[in-house]
Amino acid sequence: MKFAKLYTVMACAAALCGMVSCSDVTEPVLQKPDPETFKMNTPPLQDQYIKLSETGTFNLTLNGQPSYGFSAVTQYRAQVSMTGKFDTETDYRELTPTGTGTLSQMTFNDIDLAEALCDLRGIKEEDQYTDLGEQKVYFRGVAFINGVPESHVVTSNIVSLNRVQSFFSVPKPGVIYVIGNYAGAWIGPTADQAENLIPYSLSEKEDQIRSKVYYGSILFDPEATEKKDKEDVVIQNTVFRFYTALTGWDDDTVGCAGGKDADTPVEFDDFKAGSTLEHDITKTKDSFQFNGYRGSIDFTVNLNTMKAIMTAPAAQ
């Protein structure tokens, strides 16, 4: 019994100590980071010839997290200049690394650098572009904690890549294609049909490039016909799915989720003028089929959330 009592007293004392220690815990206090200790490392390939490409990448590395006074999830960026000046926002453009952006060892897409260099030169169209050959390009690093403006800091030094061969690249809204029975017979999702499919494409907005959210309105011709028993019959239903590239029927297809995944339409009987349908999409050849409806459809397709919103304008 004495041992039991002693154990109980010791347990209570331990619990009390734990409570006291918890109450002594304080929230970390942000220290204003010292730029002098935050630097970008000299690139190992600084003097090597680097030919940028649409699919290539390059690396820049910082010397670690700034001196915030505690460990924090930190966002990292790089700023690029053609002159070595970073005095105003017109002197540079900011690049976002691939992935989460939380690694001080940063990887960037070549095409982002090429676009930044064109933008710094004021180039908007290809006929404005002239090849400058090898260029010396300057960089400095940036760090910040999301939601904490006073954490923003830039490196105290500037580094360069001394032999960069760029190319013309201006960001343009991405497109996807609606493939279906809008005109009767389906137009195939192949490269040779690219021009014919322009009226049936959805695109990103100019201020939302690379958002992977696509918008557009497509008319499924109420008078379109199809062959049945060797006769032309007016189509009564709307059938379609999406393609992210014109590489043929089997690849790059996005269709209606929840079907059999067997190139079989998923049918909706109550879609009519004035209706809006929000539905999941997935990589499949299963199409949407709106029974009894022909007419215009306004589309919003989000390839991040994999959802499509389809609205039929109200009848006039």
Tab-separated table of C-alpha atoms in Angstrom:
chain	number	residue	atom	x	y	z
A	1	MET	CA	0.000	0.000	0.000
A	2	LYS	CA	2.853	2.375	0.805
A	3	PHE	CA	4.291	1.752	-2.621
A	4	ALA	CA	0.923	2.435	-4.228
A	5	LYS	CA	0.590	5.714	-2.339
A	6	LEU	CA	4.135	6.721	-3.251
A	7	TYR	CA	3.479	5.982	-6.934
A	8	THR	CA	0.302	8.090	-6.816
A	9	VAL	CA	2.110	11.066	-5.258
A	10	MET	CA	4.907	10.858	-7.817
A	11	ALA	CA	2.403	10.673	-10.716
A	12	CYS	CA	0.562	13.736	-9.447
A	13	ALA	CA	3.832	15.634	-9.100
A	14	ALA	CA	4.837	14.709	-12.643
A	15	ALA	CA	1.479	15.843	-13.992
A	16	LEU	CA	1.797	19.152	-12.082
A	17	CYS	CA	5.272	19.725	-13.514
A	18	GLY	CA	3.927	19.026	-16.960
A	19	MET	CA	1.194	21.615	-16.485
A	20	VAL	CA	3.684	24.194	-15.302
A	21	SER	CA	6.042	23.540	-18.207
A	22	CYS	CA	3.166	23.890	-20.714
A	23	SER	CA	2.196	27.231	-19.238
A	24	ASP	CA	5.789	28.387	-19.621
A	25	VAL	CA	5.789	27.741	-23.391
A	26	THR	CA	5.835	31.002	-25.361
A	27	GLU	CA	5.022	31.675	-28.994
A	28	PRO	CA	8.099	32.103	-31.211
A	29	VAL	CA	8.938	35.730	-31.897
A	30	LEU	CA	9.966	36.648	-35.436
A	31	GLN	CA	13.331	38.313	-35.713
A	32	LYS	CA	13.744	40.730	-38.587
A	33	PRO	CA	15.989	38.719	-40.928
A	34	ASP	CA	19.470	40.045	-41.594
A	35	PRO	CA	20.056	40.271	-45.368
A	36	GLU	CA	23.804	40.124	-44.834
A	37	THR	CA	23.537	36.509	-43.715
A	38	PHE	CA	21.119	35.517	-46.479
A	39	LYS	CA	22.930	34.803	-49.720
A	40	MET	CA	22.608	33.046	-53.057
A	41	ASN	CA	25.366	30.575	-53.820
A	42	THR	CA	27.434	31.081	-56.938
A	43	PRO	CA	26.034	28.642	-59.541
A	44	PRO	CA	28.492	25.809	-60.320
A	45	LEU	CA	27.643	26.253	-64.026
A	46	GLN	CA	28.053	30.026	-63.947
A	47	ASP	CA	30.393	30.149	-66.942
A	48	GLN	CA	28.962	27.171	-68.844
A	49	TYR	CA	26.940	27.674	-72.040
A	50	ILE	CA	23.263	27.143	-71.194
A	51	LYS	CA	20.763	26.822	-74.029
A	52	LEU	CA	17.250	27.239	-72.703
A	53	SER	CA	14.533	24.942	-74.061
A	54	GLU	CA	10.784	24.559	-73.658
A	55	THR	CA	11.200	21.460	-71.478
A	56	GLY	CA	14.511	22.172	-69.719
A	57	THR	CA	15.266	23.268	-66.164
A	58	PHE	CA	18.085	24.995	-64.282
A	59	ASN	CA	19.019	25.287	-60.613
A	60	LEU	CA	19.845	28.082	-58.170
A	61	THR	CA	20.654	27.560	-54.501
A	62	LEU	CA	20.355	29.759	-51.425
A	63	ASN	CA	22.451	29.294	-48.304
A	64	GLY	CA	19.455	28.255	-46.222
A	65	GLN	CA	16.615	29.853	-44.305
A	66	PRO	CA	16.979	33.517	-43.337
A	67	SER	CA	17.623	34.358	-39.680
A	68	TYR	CA	14.021	34.414	-38.486
A	69	GLY	CA	14.934	33.205	-34.991
A	70	PHE	CA	13.036	29.942	-35.380
A	71	SER	CA	12.442	27.263	-37.998
A	72	ALA	CA	9.503	28.071	-40.281
A	73	VAL	CA	7.993	26.935	-43.567
A	74	THR	CA	9.593	29.449	-45.895
A	75	GLN	CA	8.788	30.340	-49.480
A	76	TYR	CA	11.702	30.958	-51.847
A	77	ARG	CA	11.836	32.787	-55.172
A	78	ALA	CA	14.448	34.236	-57.529
A	79	GLN	CA	14.451	37.609	-59.215
A	80	VAL	CA	16.061	37.941	-62.648
A	81	SER	CA	17.551	41.018	-64.289
A	82	MET	CA	19.295	41.649	-67.601
A	83	THR	CA	21.332	44.570	-66.221
A	84	GLY	CA	22.219	43.555	-62.677
A	85	LYS	CA	19.967	46.321	-61.323
A	86	PHE	CA	17.112	45.525	-58.948
A	87	ASP	CA	16.192	49.083	-57.956
A	88	THR	CA	12.571	49.081	-59.192
A	89	GLU	CA	10.094	46.442	-60.311
A	90	THR	CA	10.760	47.400	-63.933
A	91	ASP	CA	14.357	46.187	-63.532
A	92	TYR	CA	13.520	42.555	-62.818
A	93	ARG	CA	10.955	39.770	-62.959
A	94	GLU	CA	10.307	37.201	-60.246
A	95	LEU	CA	10.534	33.473	-60.927
A	96	THR	CA	8.719	30.771	-58.967
A	97	PRO	CA	10.492	27.421	-58.620
A	98	THR	CA	8.882	24.120	-59.438
A	99	GLY	CA	7.166	22.167	-56.669
A	100	THR	CA	6.028	23.789	-53.419
A	101	GLY	CA	8.583	26.621	-53.496
A	102	THR	CA	9.741	25.786	-49.962
A	103	LEU	CA	13.216	24.465	-50.802
A	104	SER	CA	16.273	26.701	-50.758
A	105	GLN	CA	17.685	24.475	-53.512
A	106	MET	CA	15.462	25.806	-56.274
A	107	THR	CA	14.681	24.318	-59.697
A	108	PHE	CA	13.205	26.562	-62.385
A	109	ASN	CA	11.689	25.857	-65.772
A	110	ASP	CA	13.715	27.245	-68.682
A	111	ILE	CA	10.551	28.546	-70.313
A	112	ASP	CA	9.819	30.757	-67.288
A	113	LEU	CA	13.225	32.397	-67.643
A	114	ALA	CA	12.761	32.822	-71.401
A	115	GLU	CA	9.374	34.485	-70.819
A	116	ALA	CA	10.859	36.775	-68.161
A	117	LEU	CA	13.664	37.859	-70.485
A	118	CYS	CA	11.216	38.616	-73.295
A	119	ASP	CA	9.039	40.566	-70.881
A	120	LEU	CA	12.009	42.600	-69.642
A	121	ARG	CA	12.740	43.483	-73.275
A	122	GLY	CA	9.115	44.521	-73.862
A	123	ILE	CA	8.578	41.780	-76.429
A	124	LYS	CA	4.955	40.725	-76.904
A	125	GLU	CA	4.939	39.292	-80.443
A	126	GLU	CA	7.349	37.014	-82.262
A	127	ASP	CA	8.100	39.572	-84.994
A	128	GLN	CA	9.508	41.847	-82.266
A	129	TYR	CA	12.028	39.237	-81.165
A	130	THR	CA	15.693	39.379	-82.119
A	131	ASP	CA	18.229	36.776	-81.037
A	132	LEU	CA	20.796	38.438	-78.777
A	133	GLY	CA	22.957	35.325	-78.654
A	134	GLU	CA	24.581	34.481	-75.341
A	135	GLN	CA	23.497	36.795	-72.531
A	136	LYS	CA	24.686	37.416	-69.000
A	137	VAL	CA	21.687	37.079	-66.712
A	138	TYR	CA	21.643	38.232	-63.081
A	139	PHE	CA	19.781	36.741	-60.117
A	140	ARG	CA	19.099	37.413	-56.478
A	141	GLY	CA	17.082	35.353	-54.013
A	142	VAL	CA	13.893	36.106	-52.104
A	143	ALA	CA	12.421	34.504	-48.997
A	144	PHE	CA	9.216	35.070	-47.067
A	145	ILE	CA	6.738	33.351	-44.777
A	146	ASN	CA	3.213	33.310	-46.152
A	147	GLY	CA	1.020	35.835	-44.371
A	148	VAL	CA	3.938	37.563	-42.627
A	149	PRO	CA	4.943	40.654	-44.658
A	150	GLU	CA	7.827	41.572	-42.341
A	151	SER	CA	9.501	38.225	-43.114
A	152	HIS	CA	10.230	39.277	-46.709
A	153	VAL	CA	13.945	39.509	-47.405
A	154	VAL	CA	16.214	39.503	-50.464
A	155	THR	CA	19.752	38.205	-50.628
A	156	SER	CA	22.567	40.630	-49.997
A	157	ASN	CA	24.417	39.413	-53.077
A	158	ILE	CA	23.744	38.983	-56.781
A	159	VAL	CA	24.920	36.032	-58.880
A	160	SER	CA	24.893	35.444	-62.616
A	161	LEU	CA	24.727	32.883	-65.358
A	162	ASN	CA	27.137	34.269	-67.907
A	163	ARG	CA	26.295	32.378	-71.101
A	164	VAL	CA	22.533	31.991	-71.436
A	165	GLN	CA	21.039	31.387	-74.891
A	166	SER	CA	17.347	32.221	-74.685
A	167	PHE	CA	14.461	31.943	-77.175
A	168	PHE	CA	11.188	33.666	-77.958
A	169	SER	CA	8.523	32.777	-75.438
A	170	VAL	CA	5.459	34.775	-74.457
A	171	PRO	CA	2.850	33.205	-72.181
A	172	LYS	CA	-0.430	32.487	-73.927
A	173	PRO	CA	-3.692	31.118	-72.541
A	174	GLY	CA	-3.814	27.335	-72.576
A	175	VAL	CA	-6.579	25.503	-74.387
A	176	ILE	CA	-8.444	22.229	-74.184
A	177	TYR	CA	-10.893	20.810	-76.700
A	178	VAL	CA	-14.500	19.703	-76.502
A	179	ILE	CA	-14.959	16.677	-78.747
A	180	GLY	CA	-18.536	15.682	-79.397
A	181	ASN	CA	-21.564	15.694	-81.662
A	182	TYR	CA	-22.041	19.477	-81.896
A	183	ALA	CA	-21.947	19.377	-85.706
A	184	GLY	CA	-23.143	15.836	-86.250
A	185	ALA	CA	-20.168	13.591	-86.968
A	186	TRP	CA	-17.420	13.948	-84.369
A	187	ILE	CA	-14.238	15.767	-85.367
A	188	GLY	CA	-11.261	13.662	-84.322
A	189	PRO	CA	-8.816	14.990	-81.679
A	190	THR	CA	-5.811	14.884	-84.015
A	191	ALA	CA	-3.236	17.494	-84.959
A	192	ASP	CA	-4.473	17.758	-88.542
A	193	GLN	CA	-7.882	18.878	-87.192
A	194	ALA	CA	-6.473	21.697	-85.038
A	195	GLU	CA	-7.880	24.487	-87.200
A	196	ASN	CA	-11.314	22.865	-87.449
A	197	LEU	CA	-11.441	22.487	-83.666
A	198	ILE	CA	-10.718	26.143	-82.840
A	199	PRO	CA	-14.463	26.962	-82.504
A	200	TYR	CA	-14.818	24.022	-80.128
A	201	SER	CA	-11.959	24.852	-77.764
A	202	LEU	CA	-12.006	26.246	-74.232
A	203	SER	CA	-9.247	28.576	-73.064
A	204	GLU	CA	-7.727	30.110	-69.962
A	205	LYS	CA	-8.386	33.795	-69.357
A	206	GLU	CA	-5.627	36.261	-70.261
A	207	ASP	CA	-5.071	37.093	-66.600
A	208	GLN	CA	-5.212	33.439	-65.524
A	209	ILE	CA	-2.536	31.872	-67.716
A	210	ARG	CA	-1.418	28.475	-66.363
A	211	SER	CA	-4.387	28.377	-64.024
A	212	LYS	CA	-5.643	25.197	-65.725
A	213	VAL	CA	-9.166	26.647	-65.612
A	214	TYR	CA	-10.789	26.839	-69.033
A	215	TYR	CA	-13.836	28.730	-70.229
A	216	GLY	CA	-15.932	28.851	-73.360
A	217	SER	CA	-19.343	28.498	-74.968
A	218	ILE	CA	-20.154	25.917	-77.622
A	219	LEU	CA	-23.259	25.471	-79.731
A	220	PHE	CA	-24.511	21.945	-80.238
A	221	ASP	CA	-26.404	22.586	-83.455
A	222	PRO	CA	-30.105	21.735	-82.964
A	223	GLU	CA	-30.369	20.976	-86.682
A	224	ALA	CA	-27.336	18.691	-86.919
A	225	THR	CA	-28.035	15.213	-88.248
A	226	GLU	CA	-26.539	11.757	-88.022
A	227	LYS	CA	-26.937	8.623	-90.116
A	228	LYS	CA	-29.364	6.000	-88.845
A	229	ASP	CA	-30.432	3.128	-91.080
A	230	LYS	CA	-28.893	5.041	-94.015
A	231	GLU	CA	-31.098	8.058	-93.344
A	232	ASP	CA	-30.203	11.494	-91.983
A	233	VAL	CA	-31.890	11.901	-88.592
A	234	VAL	CA	-31.848	15.068	-86.477
A	235	ILE	CA	-29.744	14.498	-83.344
A	236	GLN	CA	-31.743	14.682	-80.113
A	237	ASN	CA	-28.970	14.348	-77.514
A	238	THR	CA	-25.768	16.225	-76.657
A	239	VAL	CA	-22.679	14.046	-76.213
A	240	PHE	CA	-19.101	15.207	-75.524
A	241	ARG	CA	-15.904	14.816	-73.554
A	242	PHE	CA	-12.699	16.851	-73.248
A	243	TYR	CA	-9.193	16.464	-74.671
A	244	THR	CA	-6.146	18.268	-73.296
A	245	ALA	CA	-4.087	17.700	-76.470
A	246	LEU	CA	-4.677	16.593	-80.047
A	247	THR	CA	-2.862	13.277	-79.876
A	248	GLY	CA	-5.627	10.895	-80.944
A	249	TRP	CA	-8.666	9.256	-79.436
A	250	ASP	CA	-7.028	7.244	-76.652
A	251	ASP	CA	-4.674	9.676	-74.918
A	252	ASP	CA	-5.165	13.010	-73.161
A	253	THR	CA	-8.888	12.458	-72.723
A	254	VAL	CA	-10.938	13.743	-69.777
A	255	GLY	CA	-14.524	12.605	-69.388
A	256	CYS	CA	-17.404	12.131	-67.019
A	257	ALA	CA	-16.559	10.565	-63.659
A	258	GLY	CA	-18.779	7.890	-62.210
A	259	GLY	CA	-19.281	5.865	-65.374
A	260	LYS	CA	-18.072	2.429	-66.409
A	261	ASP	CA	-14.762	3.683	-67.826
A	262	ALA	CA	-15.597	1.752	-70.998
A	263	ASP	CA	-16.062	4.512	-73.599
A	264	THR	CA	-19.737	4.587	-72.604
A	265	PRO	CA	-21.695	7.845	-72.146
A	266	VAL	CA	-23.003	8.782	-68.708
A	267	GLU	CA	-26.591	9.916	-69.293
A	268	PHE	CA	-28.353	12.924	-67.730
A	269	ASP	CA	-32.093	13.178	-68.349
A	270	ASP	CA	-32.912	16.517	-66.673
A	271	PHE	CA	-30.391	18.867	-68.310
A	272	LYS	CA	-32.359	21.479	-70.231
A	273	ALA	CA	-32.411	25.209	-71.015
A	274	GLY	CA	-31.654	27.106	-67.806
A	275	SER	CA	-29.909	24.134	-66.183
A	276	THR	CA	-26.478	24.111	-64.536
A	277	LEU	CA	-24.613	20.895	-63.847
A	278	GLU	CA	-21.420	20.703	-61.773
A	279	HIS	CA	-19.834	17.273	-62.060
A	280	ASP	CA	-16.540	15.518	-61.410
A	281	ILE	CA	-14.317	14.714	-64.353
A	282	THR	CA	-11.539	12.166	-64.655
A	283	LYS	CA	-9.205	10.540	-67.143
A	284	THR	CA	-11.674	8.396	-69.080
A	285	LYS	CA	-13.344	8.086	-72.472
A	286	ASP	CA	-16.791	8.043	-70.842
A	287	SER	CA	-18.642	11.052	-72.266
A	288	PHE	CA	-21.368	13.301	-70.900
A	289	GLN	CA	-24.740	12.718	-72.572
A	290	PHE	CA	-27.587	15.193	-72.081
A	291	ASN	CA	-30.715	13.453	-73.277
A	292	GLY	CA	-33.215	15.658	-75.087
A	293	TYR	CA	-31.069	18.799	-75.096
A	294	ARG	CA	-29.491	20.576	-78.075
A	295	GLY	CA	-28.244	24.161	-77.936
A	296	SER	CA	-25.515	26.289	-76.395
A	297	ILE	CA	-23.539	25.231	-73.337
A	298	ASP	CA	-21.290	27.515	-71.271
A	299	PHE	CA	-18.329	25.593	-69.887
A	300	THR	CA	-15.965	26.061	-66.950
A	301	VAL	CA	-13.484	23.192	-66.702
A	302	ASN	CA	-11.065	23.135	-63.776
A	303	LEU	CA	-8.268	20.601	-64.183
A	304	ASN	CA	-6.959	21.340	-60.679
A	305	THR	CA	-10.134	20.322	-58.867
A	306	MET	CA	-11.196	18.027	-61.734
A	307	LYS	CA	-14.660	19.516	-61.924
A	308	ALA	CA	-16.671	20.799	-64.855
A	309	ILE	CA	-19.540	23.278	-64.712
A	310	MET	CA	-21.936	23.255	-67.648
A	311	THR	CA	-24.748	25.778	-68.020
A	312	ALA	CA	-27.457	25.895	-70.665
A	313	PRO	CA	-28.709	29.458	-71.190
A	314	ALA	CA	-32.334	29.997	-70.320
A	315	ALA	CA	-34.745	29.740	-73.240
A	316	GLN	CA	-35.512	33.089	-74.895
